[in-house]
Short mmCIF file of C-alpha atoms and ligand atoms in Angstrom, two decimals:
data_model
loop_
_atom_site.label_atom_id
_atom_site.label_comp_id
_atom_site.label_asym_id
_atom_site.label_seq_id
_atom_site.Cartn_x
_atom_site.Cartn_y
_atom_site.Cartn_z
CA MET A 1 -22.69 -17.30 -4.92
CA PRO A 2 -22.37 -15.28 -1.69
CA ARG A 3 -25.70 -13.98 -0.42
CA THR A 4 -26.61 -10.95 1.63
CA ILE A 5 -29.03 -11.67 4.46
CA THR A 6 -30.65 -9.15 6.78
CA LEU A 7 -31.23 -10.43 10.30
CA VAL A 8 -33.15 -8.88 13.16
CA THR A 9 -32.51 -9.97 16.75
CA PRO A 10 -33.56 -12.02 18.66
CA LEU A 11 -32.55 -14.91 16.40
CA THR A 12 -34.34 -18.23 16.10
CA ASP A 13 -32.89 -21.66 15.33
CA GLN A 14 -34.36 -21.27 11.82
CA ASP A 15 -32.49 -17.98 11.29
CA VAL A 16 -29.24 -19.68 12.27
CA GLU A 17 -29.82 -22.84 10.23
CA ALA A 18 -30.37 -20.79 7.08
CA LEU A 19 -26.88 -19.25 7.28
CA GLU A 20 -23.91 -20.58 5.34
CA ILE A 21 -20.27 -19.61 5.52
CA GLY A 22 -19.46 -16.67 3.25
CA ASP A 23 -22.93 -15.15 3.57
CA THR A 24 -22.89 -11.43 4.30
CA VAL A 25 -25.16 -10.79 7.28
CA LEU A 26 -26.47 -7.32 8.04
CA VAL A 27 -27.32 -7.34 11.73
CA ASN A 28 -30.23 -5.25 13.01
CA GLY A 29 -31.74 -4.70 16.44
CA VAL A 30 -30.35 -5.11 19.93
CA ILE A 31 -26.97 -6.78 20.45
CA TYR A 32 -24.72 -6.96 23.52
CA THR A 33 -21.03 -6.22 23.88
CA ALA A 34 -18.63 -8.20 26.05
CA ARG A 35 -14.94 -8.97 26.02
CA ASP A 36 -12.44 -10.67 28.35
CA ALA A 37 -13.27 -9.24 31.77
CA ALA A 38 -17.06 -9.28 31.29
CA HIS A 39 -16.95 -12.88 30.11
CA LYS A 40 -15.04 -13.87 33.22
CA ARG A 41 -17.66 -12.25 35.43
CA LEU A 42 -20.54 -13.91 33.55
CA VAL A 43 -18.99 -17.34 33.86
CA ASP A 44 -18.15 -16.76 37.54
CA LEU A 45 -21.85 -15.95 38.12
CA LEU A 46 -22.86 -19.17 36.40
CA ALA A 47 -20.41 -21.14 38.55
CA ALA A 48 -21.96 -19.57 41.65
CA GLY A 49 -25.46 -20.43 40.41
CA GLN A 50 -26.40 -16.75 40.10
CA PRO A 51 -28.53 -15.18 37.34
CA LEU A 52 -26.79 -13.19 34.59
CA PRO A 53 -27.39 -9.45 34.16
CA VAL A 54 -28.67 -10.05 30.61
CA ASP A 55 -30.87 -12.79 29.16
CA LEU A 56 -28.79 -14.28 26.36
CA ARG A 57 -31.49 -16.40 24.71
CA GLY A 58 -31.64 -15.63 21.00
CA GLN A 59 -29.08 -12.85 21.39
CA ILE A 60 -25.87 -11.82 19.65
CA MET A 61 -22.72 -10.99 21.53
CA PHE A 62 -20.27 -8.56 19.91
CA TYR A 63 -16.69 -8.87 21.14
CA VAL A 64 -15.78 -5.20 21.30
CA GLY A 65 -14.38 -2.61 23.66
CA PRO A 66 -15.37 0.67 22.01
CA SER A 67 -13.41 3.90 22.31
CA PRO A 68 -15.19 6.72 24.23
CA ALA A 69 -17.91 8.68 22.46
CA ARG A 70 -17.20 12.33 21.71
CA PRO A 71 -19.87 14.65 23.14
CA GLY A 72 -23.06 14.35 21.11
CA ARG A 73 -22.04 11.03 19.59
CA VAL A 74 -23.42 7.56 20.35
CA ILE A 75 -20.11 5.73 20.53
CA GLY A 76 -16.49 5.93 19.41
CA ALA A 77 -14.74 3.41 17.17
CA ALA A 78 -16.22 -0.06 17.62
CA GLY A 79 -14.58 -2.87 15.67
CA PRO A 80 -14.19 -6.49 16.75
CA THR A 81 -11.53 -7.78 19.12
CA THR A 82 -9.81 -11.16 18.68
CA SER A 83 -12.25 -13.92 19.59
CA TYR A 84 -9.96 -16.73 20.74
CA ARG A 85 -9.62 -15.04 24.12
CA MET A 86 -13.33 -15.66 24.68
CA ASP A 87 -13.09 -19.35 23.66
CA PRO A 88 -12.78 -20.66 27.24
CA TYR A 89 -16.12 -19.01 28.09
CA ALA A 90 -18.15 -19.24 24.86
CA PRO A 91 -19.52 -22.82 25.08
CA GLN A 92 -21.21 -22.07 28.42
CA LEU A 93 -22.93 -19.01 26.98
CA LEU A 94 -23.98 -20.90 23.84
CA ALA A 95 -25.54 -23.52 26.13
CA LEU A 96 -27.70 -20.74 27.58
CA GLY A 97 -29.12 -19.92 24.15
CA LEU A 98 -26.70 -17.33 22.76
CA LYS A 99 -27.22 -17.56 18.98
CA ALA A 100 -24.34 -15.63 17.50
CA MET A 101 -20.99 -14.07 18.31
CA ILE A 102 -19.33 -11.26 16.35
CA GLY A 103 -15.56 -11.03 16.44
CA LYS A 104 -12.41 -11.66 14.42
CA GLY A 105 -10.04 -14.60 14.18
CA LYS A 106 -10.36 -18.36 14.43
CA ARG A 107 -12.37 -20.17 17.10
CA ALA A 108 -11.28 -23.26 19.04
CA PRO A 109 -12.65 -26.67 18.00
CA GLU A 110 -14.70 -26.81 21.24
CA VAL A 111 -16.45 -23.57 20.32
CA ILE A 112 -17.16 -24.74 16.78
CA ALA A 113 -18.55 -27.99 18.23
CA ALA A 114 -20.71 -26.05 20.70
CA MET A 115 -22.11 -24.01 17.79
CA GLN A 116 -23.20 -27.29 16.19
CA THR A 117 -24.70 -28.64 19.42
CA TYR A 118 -26.62 -25.50 20.34
CA LYS A 119 -27.25 -24.11 16.85
CA ALA A 120 -25.30 -20.91 16.75
CA VAL A 121 -23.05 -19.05 14.31
CA TYR A 122 -19.85 -17.03 14.44
CA LEU A 123 -19.89 -13.83 12.43
CA GLY A 124 -16.71 -12.02 11.43
CA ALA A 125 -16.51 -8.25 11.33
CA ILE A 126 -13.53 -6.58 9.67
CA GLY A 127 -10.82 -6.11 12.25
CA GLY A 128 -9.48 -2.59 12.37
CA ALA A 129 -12.52 -1.02 10.71
CA GLY A 130 -13.75 0.48 13.99
CA ALA A 131 -14.63 3.90 12.59
CA LEU A 132 -16.64 2.38 9.74
CA ILE A 133 -18.49 -0.14 11.93
CA SER A 134 -19.39 2.56 14.46
CA GLN A 135 -21.60 4.16 11.81
CA ALA A 136 -24.04 1.22 12.12
CA ILE A 137 -24.55 1.79 15.85
CA GLN A 138 -27.63 3.86 16.63
CA GLU A 139 -27.79 3.54 20.43
CA ALA A 140 -25.40 2.43 23.16
CA GLU A 141 -26.07 2.02 26.85
CA ILE A 142 -24.10 0.31 29.61
CA VAL A 143 -26.18 -2.47 31.18
CA ALA A 144 -23.61 -4.12 33.47
CA TYR A 145 -20.12 -3.77 34.92
CA GLU A 146 -19.67 -0.04 34.39
CA ASP A 147 -16.46 -0.26 36.46
CA LEU A 148 -14.86 -2.19 33.59
CA GLY A 149 -14.83 0.92 31.39
CA PRO A 150 -14.32 -0.15 27.77
CA GLU A 151 -14.99 -3.74 28.88
CA ALA A 152 -18.45 -3.04 30.37
CA ILE A 153 -21.44 -4.87 28.88
CA ARG A 154 -23.27 -2.52 26.55
CA ARG A 155 -26.63 -2.87 24.90
CA LEU A 156 -26.32 -1.61 21.34
CA VAL A 157 -29.02 -0.94 18.81
CA VAL A 158 -27.57 -1.52 15.36
CA GLU A 159 -28.72 -0.95 11.83
CA ASN A 160 -27.21 -3.08 9.09
CA LEU A 161 -24.00 -3.87 10.96
CA PRO A 162 -21.93 -5.64 8.28
CA THR A 163 -20.60 -9.13 9.10
CA ILE A 164 -19.75 -12.34 7.26
CA VAL A 165 -20.50 -15.91 8.40
CA ILE A 166 -17.22 -17.53 9.45
CA ASN A 167 -18.60 -20.64 11.19
CA ASP A 168 -22.10 -21.90 10.45
CA CYS A 169 -23.96 -24.37 12.69
CA ARG A 170 -22.70 -27.33 10.65
CA GLY A 171 -19.02 -27.05 11.55
CA ASN A 172 -17.82 -25.25 8.40
CA ASP A 173 -15.06 -22.66 8.63
CA LEU A 174 -14.63 -19.79 6.15
CA TYR A 175 -11.10 -18.96 7.37
CA GLU A 176 -9.97 -22.53 6.57
CA LEU A 177 -11.71 -22.57 3.23
CA GLY A 178 -10.57 -19.10 2.15
CA MET A 179 -6.97 -19.85 3.07
CA GLN A 180 -6.98 -23.19 1.22
CA GLN A 181 -8.40 -21.54 -1.85
CA TYR A 182 -5.49 -19.08 -2.10
CA ALA A 183 -2.60 -21.00 -0.53
CA GLN A 184 0.37 -21.76 -2.80
CA ASP A 185 3.27 -24.05 -2.00
CA MET B 1 23.52 23.77 24.22
CA ARG B 2 19.93 24.27 23.15
CA GLU B 3 17.30 24.46 25.87
CA ILE B 4 13.97 22.73 25.43
CA ASP B 5 11.23 22.97 28.02
CA VAL B 6 9.71 19.55 28.72
CA LYS B 7 6.25 21.07 28.50
CA ASP B 8 6.83 21.27 24.75
CA ILE B 9 7.51 17.55 24.82
CA THR B 10 4.24 16.89 26.67
CA ALA B 11 2.32 18.95 24.10
CA ALA B 12 4.02 17.22 21.18
CA VAL B 13 3.35 13.73 22.54
CA LYS B 14 -0.28 14.59 23.20
CA GLU B 15 -0.85 15.91 19.68
CA ALA B 16 1.03 12.99 18.12
CA ALA B 17 -1.04 10.41 20.03
CA ILE B 18 -4.28 12.02 18.85
CA ALA B 19 -3.10 12.48 15.26
CA ALA B 20 -1.71 8.94 14.98
CA ASN B 21 -5.05 7.48 16.05
CA HIS B 22 -7.07 9.46 13.51
CA GLU B 23 -4.87 9.78 10.43
CA LEU B 24 -3.32 6.87 8.62
CA GLY B 25 0.00 7.71 6.93
CA GLU B 26 0.18 8.35 3.18
CA ASP B 27 2.35 5.27 2.75
CA LEU B 28 -0.35 3.06 4.26
CA LEU B 29 -3.16 4.69 2.26
CA HIS B 30 -1.14 4.12 -0.87
CA ALA B 31 -0.52 0.48 0.03
CA LEU B 32 -4.22 -0.10 0.73
CA ALA B 33 -5.21 1.50 -2.60
CA HIS B 34 -2.64 -0.66 -4.35
CA GLY B 35 -4.09 -3.70 -2.58
CA GLN B 36 -7.57 -2.83 -3.72
CA ALA B 37 -6.30 -2.68 -7.29
CA THR B 38 -4.23 -5.86 -7.23
CA GLU B 39 -5.75 -8.38 -4.79
CA GLU B 40 -7.00 -11.42 -6.67
CA SER B 41 -9.80 -12.34 -4.25
CA PRO B 42 -13.00 -10.29 -4.79
CA THR B 43 -13.74 -10.45 -1.03
CA GLY B 44 -10.19 -9.27 -0.41
CA ARG B 45 -10.64 -6.31 -2.74
CA GLU B 46 -13.81 -5.40 -0.88
CA VAL B 47 -11.88 -5.53 2.43
CA PHE B 48 -9.31 -3.07 1.03
CA ARG B 49 -12.13 -0.78 -0.13
CA LEU B 50 -13.70 -0.85 3.33
CA LEU B 51 -10.37 -0.16 5.04
CA LEU B 52 -9.86 2.91 2.86
CA GLU B 53 -13.40 3.99 3.68
CA ASN B 54 -12.65 3.42 7.38
CA ALA B 55 -9.56 5.64 7.14
CA ARG B 56 -11.60 8.38 5.48
CA ILE B 57 -14.36 8.26 8.12
CA ALA B 58 -11.77 8.32 10.89
CA ARG B 59 -10.00 11.36 9.46
CA GLU B 60 -13.09 13.35 8.56
CA ASN B 61 -15.29 12.53 11.56
CA ARG B 62 -12.54 12.39 14.18
CA ILE B 63 -13.26 8.79 15.18
CA PRO B 64 -10.23 6.62 15.96
CA ILE B 65 -9.17 4.37 13.06
CA CYS B 66 -9.50 1.43 15.44
CA GLN B 67 -11.15 1.20 18.86
CA ASP B 68 -7.93 -0.33 20.18
CA CYS B 69 -6.04 2.93 20.44
CA GLY B 70 -3.06 0.94 21.59
CA LEU B 71 -0.39 0.95 24.20
CA ALA B 72 1.65 4.07 23.49
CA VAL B 73 5.22 3.18 22.58
CA VAL B 74 7.35 6.30 22.38
CA PHE B 75 10.76 6.43 20.73
CA VAL B 76 12.90 9.41 21.69
CA ASP B 77 16.00 10.43 19.78
CA LEU B 78 17.53 12.95 22.13
CA GLY B 79 20.24 15.16 20.67
CA GLN B 80 23.22 15.29 23.01
CA ASP B 81 23.41 19.07 22.69
CA VAL B 82 19.90 19.50 24.11
CA HIS B 83 19.42 20.64 27.67
CA LEU B 84 15.94 19.71 28.92
CA VAL B 85 14.48 22.10 31.48
CA GLY B 86 11.29 22.30 33.51
CA GLY B 87 11.03 18.69 34.59
CA HIS B 88 11.89 15.11 33.78
CA LEU B 89 11.70 13.73 30.23
CA ASN B 90 9.83 10.54 31.13
CA ASP B 91 7.26 12.36 33.27
CA ALA B 92 6.67 14.80 30.42
CA ILE B 93 6.06 11.96 27.98
CA GLN B 94 3.68 10.16 30.35
CA ALA B 95 1.78 13.42 30.84
CA GLY B 96 1.48 13.82 27.07
CA VAL B 97 0.07 10.30 26.71
CA ARG B 98 -2.35 10.86 29.59
CA GLN B 99 -3.64 14.13 28.10
CA GLY B 100 -3.79 12.82 24.55
CA TYR B 101 -5.82 9.74 25.44
CA GLU B 102 -8.19 11.72 27.64
CA GLU B 103 -8.73 14.78 25.46
CA GLY B 104 -8.67 12.82 22.20
CA TYR B 105 -11.42 10.39 23.31
CA LEU B 106 -9.01 7.50 22.83
CA ARG B 107 -9.55 4.15 24.50
CA LYS B 108 -7.46 3.47 27.57
CA SER B 109 -6.29 -0.08 27.17
CA LEU B 110 -3.72 -0.69 29.90
CA CYS B 111 -4.30 -2.78 32.99
CA HIS B 112 -2.54 -4.45 35.91
CA PRO B 113 -1.32 -7.76 34.47
CA LEU B 114 -2.72 -9.86 37.33
CA THR B 115 -5.78 -8.06 38.70
CA ARG B 116 -6.59 -6.78 35.16
CA LYS B 117 -7.66 -3.44 36.67
CA ASN B 118 -7.44 -0.66 34.09
CA THR B 119 -4.78 1.96 34.92
CA GLY B 120 -7.36 4.56 33.85
CA ASP B 121 -5.22 6.86 31.73
CA ASN B 122 -3.37 4.60 29.27
CA THR B 123 -0.08 5.10 31.10
CA PRO B 124 2.58 4.00 31.56
CA ALA B 125 3.77 4.40 27.99
CA VAL B 126 6.74 2.26 26.97
CA ILE B 127 9.62 4.66 26.27
CA TYR B 128 12.89 4.03 24.43
CA THR B 129 15.41 6.83 24.55
CA THR B 130 18.50 6.99 22.36
CA ILE B 131 21.11 9.72 22.64
CA VAL B 132 22.00 10.98 19.17
CA PRO B 133 24.24 13.76 17.81
CA GLY B 134 22.75 17.23 17.37
CA ASP B 135 20.47 19.64 19.20
CA ARG B 136 17.05 18.29 18.33
CA VAL B 137 14.58 15.92 19.89
CA LYS B 138 12.72 13.47 17.68
CA LEU B 139 9.63 11.87 19.20
CA THR B 140 7.85 8.97 17.50
CA VAL B 141 4.56 7.96 19.08
CA VAL B 142 3.42 4.47 18.14
CA PRO B 143 0.03 3.33 19.46
CA LYS B 144 0.42 -0.46 19.31
CA GLY B 145 -2.67 -2.64 19.23
CA GLY B 146 -2.98 -5.75 21.38
CA GLY B 147 -4.34 -8.03 18.66
CA SER B 148 -1.23 -7.88 16.50
CA GLU B 149 1.22 -7.62 19.41
CA ASN B 150 -0.20 -10.89 20.82
CA MET B 151 0.73 -12.69 17.61
CA SER B 152 4.40 -11.58 17.76
CA ARG B 153 7.19 -13.98 18.75
CA VAL B 154 10.86 -14.12 19.74
CA HIS B 155 12.76 -17.28 18.84
CA MET B 156 16.25 -18.15 20.05
CA LEU B 157 17.36 -20.38 17.18
CA ARG B 158 20.44 -22.54 17.01
CA PRO B 159 23.01 -21.03 14.64
CA ALA B 160 22.73 -24.24 12.59
CA ALA B 161 19.15 -23.26 11.72
CA GLY B 162 20.57 -20.49 9.51
CA LEU B 163 18.56 -18.48 7.01
CA ALA B 164 16.26 -21.42 6.30
CA GLY B 165 15.36 -21.57 9.99
CA ILE B 166 14.67 -17.84 10.08
CA LYS B 167 12.38 -18.03 7.04
CA ALA B 168 10.48 -20.95 8.53
CA LYS B 169 9.90 -19.05 11.79
CA VAL B 170 8.67 -15.94 10.01
CA VAL B 171 6.19 -17.91 7.91
CA GLU B 172 5.10 -20.03 10.88
CA THR B 173 4.44 -16.92 12.98
CA VAL B 174 2.30 -15.36 10.25
CA ARG B 175 0.44 -18.62 9.57
CA GLU B 176 -0.36 -19.22 13.23
CA ALA B 177 -1.57 -15.64 13.58
CA GLY B 178 -4.07 -16.14 10.75
CA ALA B 179 -6.91 -13.62 10.89
CA ASN B 180 -6.16 -12.56 14.49
CA PRO B 181 -3.81 -9.59 13.90
CA CYS B 182 -6.11 -7.92 11.33
CA PRO B 183 -4.40 -8.67 8.03
CA PRO B 184 -3.20 -7.20 5.73
CA ILE B 185 -0.26 -6.97 8.11
CA ILE B 186 3.24 -5.56 8.11
CA VAL B 187 5.87 -7.98 9.36
CA GLY B 188 8.79 -6.56 11.33
CA VAL B 189 11.73 -8.96 11.61
CA GLY B 190 14.68 -8.46 13.94
CA ILE B 191 17.64 -10.77 13.40
CA GLY B 192 20.59 -10.87 15.79
CA GLY B 193 21.47 -8.91 18.92
CA THR B 194 20.25 -10.36 22.19
CA PHE B 195 16.86 -11.71 23.27
CA GLU B 196 15.38 -8.25 23.91
CA GLN B 197 17.37 -6.45 21.20
CA ALA B 198 15.94 -8.72 18.50
CA ALA B 199 12.43 -7.69 19.55
CA LEU B 200 13.38 -4.02 19.53
CA LEU B 201 14.95 -4.36 16.07
CA ALA B 202 11.70 -5.93 14.85
CA LYS B 203 9.58 -3.18 16.38
CA LYS B 204 11.76 -0.43 14.89
CA ALA B 205 11.52 -2.13 11.50
CA LEU B 206 7.77 -1.43 11.60
CA LEU B 207 8.43 2.32 11.63
CA ARG B 208 9.97 2.31 8.16
CA GLU B 209 7.75 3.68 5.44
CA VAL B 210 5.71 0.99 3.72
CA GLY B 211 6.87 0.74 0.12
CA SER B 212 10.40 1.93 0.94
CA LYS B 213 13.41 -0.19 0.09
CA ASN B 214 15.82 -1.44 2.73
CA PRO B 215 19.09 0.51 2.21
CA ASP B 216 21.03 -2.74 2.63
CA PRO B 217 20.71 -4.59 -0.73
CA GLU B 218 21.12 -7.99 0.95
CA LEU B 219 18.25 -7.27 3.34
CA ALA B 220 16.17 -5.69 0.56
CA ALA B 221 16.38 -8.98 -1.36
CA LEU B 222 15.48 -10.96 1.75
CA GLU B 223 12.48 -8.72 2.42
CA GLU B 224 11.12 -9.42 -1.05
CA GLU B 225 11.68 -13.13 -0.65
CA PHE B 226 10.03 -13.22 2.80
CA LEU B 227 7.06 -11.21 1.52
CA THR B 228 6.49 -13.68 -1.30
CA LEU B 229 6.64 -16.59 1.16
CA VAL B 230 4.28 -14.94 3.64
CA ASN B 231 1.80 -14.15 0.89
CA LYS B 232 1.74 -17.77 -0.19
CA THR B 233 -0.08 -18.67 3.03
CA GLY B 234 -3.36 -17.58 1.42
CA ILE B 235 -4.63 -15.94 4.65
CA GLY B 236 -5.49 -12.76 2.76
CA PRO B 237 -7.19 -9.51 3.79
CA ALA B 238 -9.19 -9.93 7.02
CA GLY B 239 -8.14 -13.60 6.92
CA LEU B 240 -10.88 -14.38 4.40
CA GLY B 241 -8.48 -15.80 1.82
CA GLY B 242 -6.37 -13.95 -0.72
CA ARG B 243 -2.92 -13.12 -2.00
CA LEU B 244 -2.17 -10.07 0.14
CA THR B 245 -1.70 -11.29 3.69
CA ALA B 246 1.14 -8.81 4.23
CA LEU B 247 1.75 -5.41 2.68
CA ALA B 248 5.44 -5.51 3.53
CA VAL B 249 8.19 -7.32 5.39
CA HIS B 250 10.83 -5.09 7.00
CA ILE B 251 14.06 -6.53 8.38
CA ASN B 252 16.64 -5.10 10.77
CA MET B 253 19.79 -7.07 11.48
CA MET B 254 22.82 -6.78 13.76
CA PRO B 255 25.59 -9.08 14.96
CA CYS B 256 24.82 -11.60 17.70
CA HIS B 257 26.72 -13.93 20.05
CA ILE B 258 28.57 -16.83 18.39
CA ALA B 259 26.27 -19.22 20.27
CA SER B 260 23.00 -17.53 19.30
CA LEU B 261 20.64 -16.72 16.48
CA PRO B 262 17.85 -14.56 17.90
CA VAL B 263 14.91 -13.89 15.58
CA ALA B 264 11.96 -11.70 16.52
CA VAL B 265 8.82 -11.31 14.47
CA ASN B 266 6.71 -8.29 15.40
CA ILE B 267 3.35 -8.32 13.66
CA GLN B 268 1.72 -4.99 12.85
CA CYS B 269 -1.91 -4.75 11.76
CA HIS B 270 -2.99 -2.59 8.83
CA ALA B 271 -3.85 0.10 11.41
CA SER B 272 -0.14 0.93 11.42
CA ARG B 273 -0.20 4.14 13.37
CA HIS B 274 2.84 6.23 14.11
CA LYS B 275 3.47 9.92 14.24
CA GLU B 276 6.84 11.63 14.28
CA VAL B 277 7.53 15.09 15.68
CA ILE B 278 10.86 16.92 15.68
CA LEU B 279 11.51 19.66 18.22
S1 LIG C 301 -4.84 -5.69 15.63
FE1 LIG C 301 -4.74 -3.54 15.03
S2 LIG C 301 -6.44 -3.16 13.65
FE2 LIG C 301 -6.81 -5.09 14.74
S3 LIG C 301 -8.08 -4.52 16.47
FE3 LIG C 301 -5.96 -4.52 17.18
S4 LIG C 301 -5.21 -2.42 16.87
FE4 LIG C 301 -7.11 -2.64 15.71
#
């Protein structure tokens, strides 16, 4: 029976271990945004032995490049982007203590393995529901790489951002399971 | 000869870009409601409900349907009895895209392919102009998202592959795309022509109203067959498993070289945005 779990960041190993694929997770608290270009910069910093602009321990990274906020609004549309493009970078960030990623689409085996090693989960948000998801975002502020525009790293404060566990920290995959359940030959 | 000032084209493109990003077409809304009523998977039905809710919020609160407001593809059917005055057609279209994305608070998603530096105004738009009979100009603005475009493919098959080969490629493309292109998707298939023409046929197939029947009975039958095959993958809404991976398959076909069998599969996400204006 699918469960609904409310989580508040930062996350602990216990929070992550309790999650199973198919669980609905309502995310609360501070989360960070990053997509392709920001990930490249973060990993370049690591390669150069430099500190990152945000401490990722216990944090959640949301793969999103929001549309601009209208005057008086917090943010524009803000749904997930496709996660596989972040696969080359994700294991290094998980090693630093990142506990969850929010995106859409399948992850590479290396990323799923890294989630097992470092105890992390991958949460799916509904792709293309950017207007709906934006309603859960209470605050948004750029904390790094403003020059990247939609790709800058933003600190968001969210209230009950709806997601579903796609990969738990035991190597299970909801996309695989869901597809098998409904596939016909 | 009918004169049209290109500033009217700029204004029309601007309005169309903004409208397309905020208002899903009736055909799509209908297809989503039908999905909510018929999808077998309970999670899938919930996804359809949320997508309808998303469309409502976008329309009422003027928030883009999706944060990826797309690369603007603009199709122009230019009547041969039209005389454009006041500037160049392409410049006018680019200006319309620039203004629409800025004034409509739409995300600018274009960059230099190598440096990845954002162009800053969502131009250049990709423009296809066709000269047609008459004294009107039809503009179709199609904001195309990156997620679904990335999952699209062109295959140059051997003629021996035949219809079976085409079917296999369509299903393979959808299966490999999985949850990435935001299912439920619309599958545009272009068969024949040349390498680039097949892709264009597939893209144009996406413009047809969802739920409409292909006027060619042979292709209409193929579309139904392909849709059944694609929906047997089990990918389902949002890729979470279900019967409705695709809402429709649309096929365009034309003759090709005796040595070739080009097949293009253009994947369109459920945020199938296009707005048509006739001047
Ligand atoms: S594939 Fe479509 S719905 Fe999904 S994020 Fe891209 S533009 Fe939006």
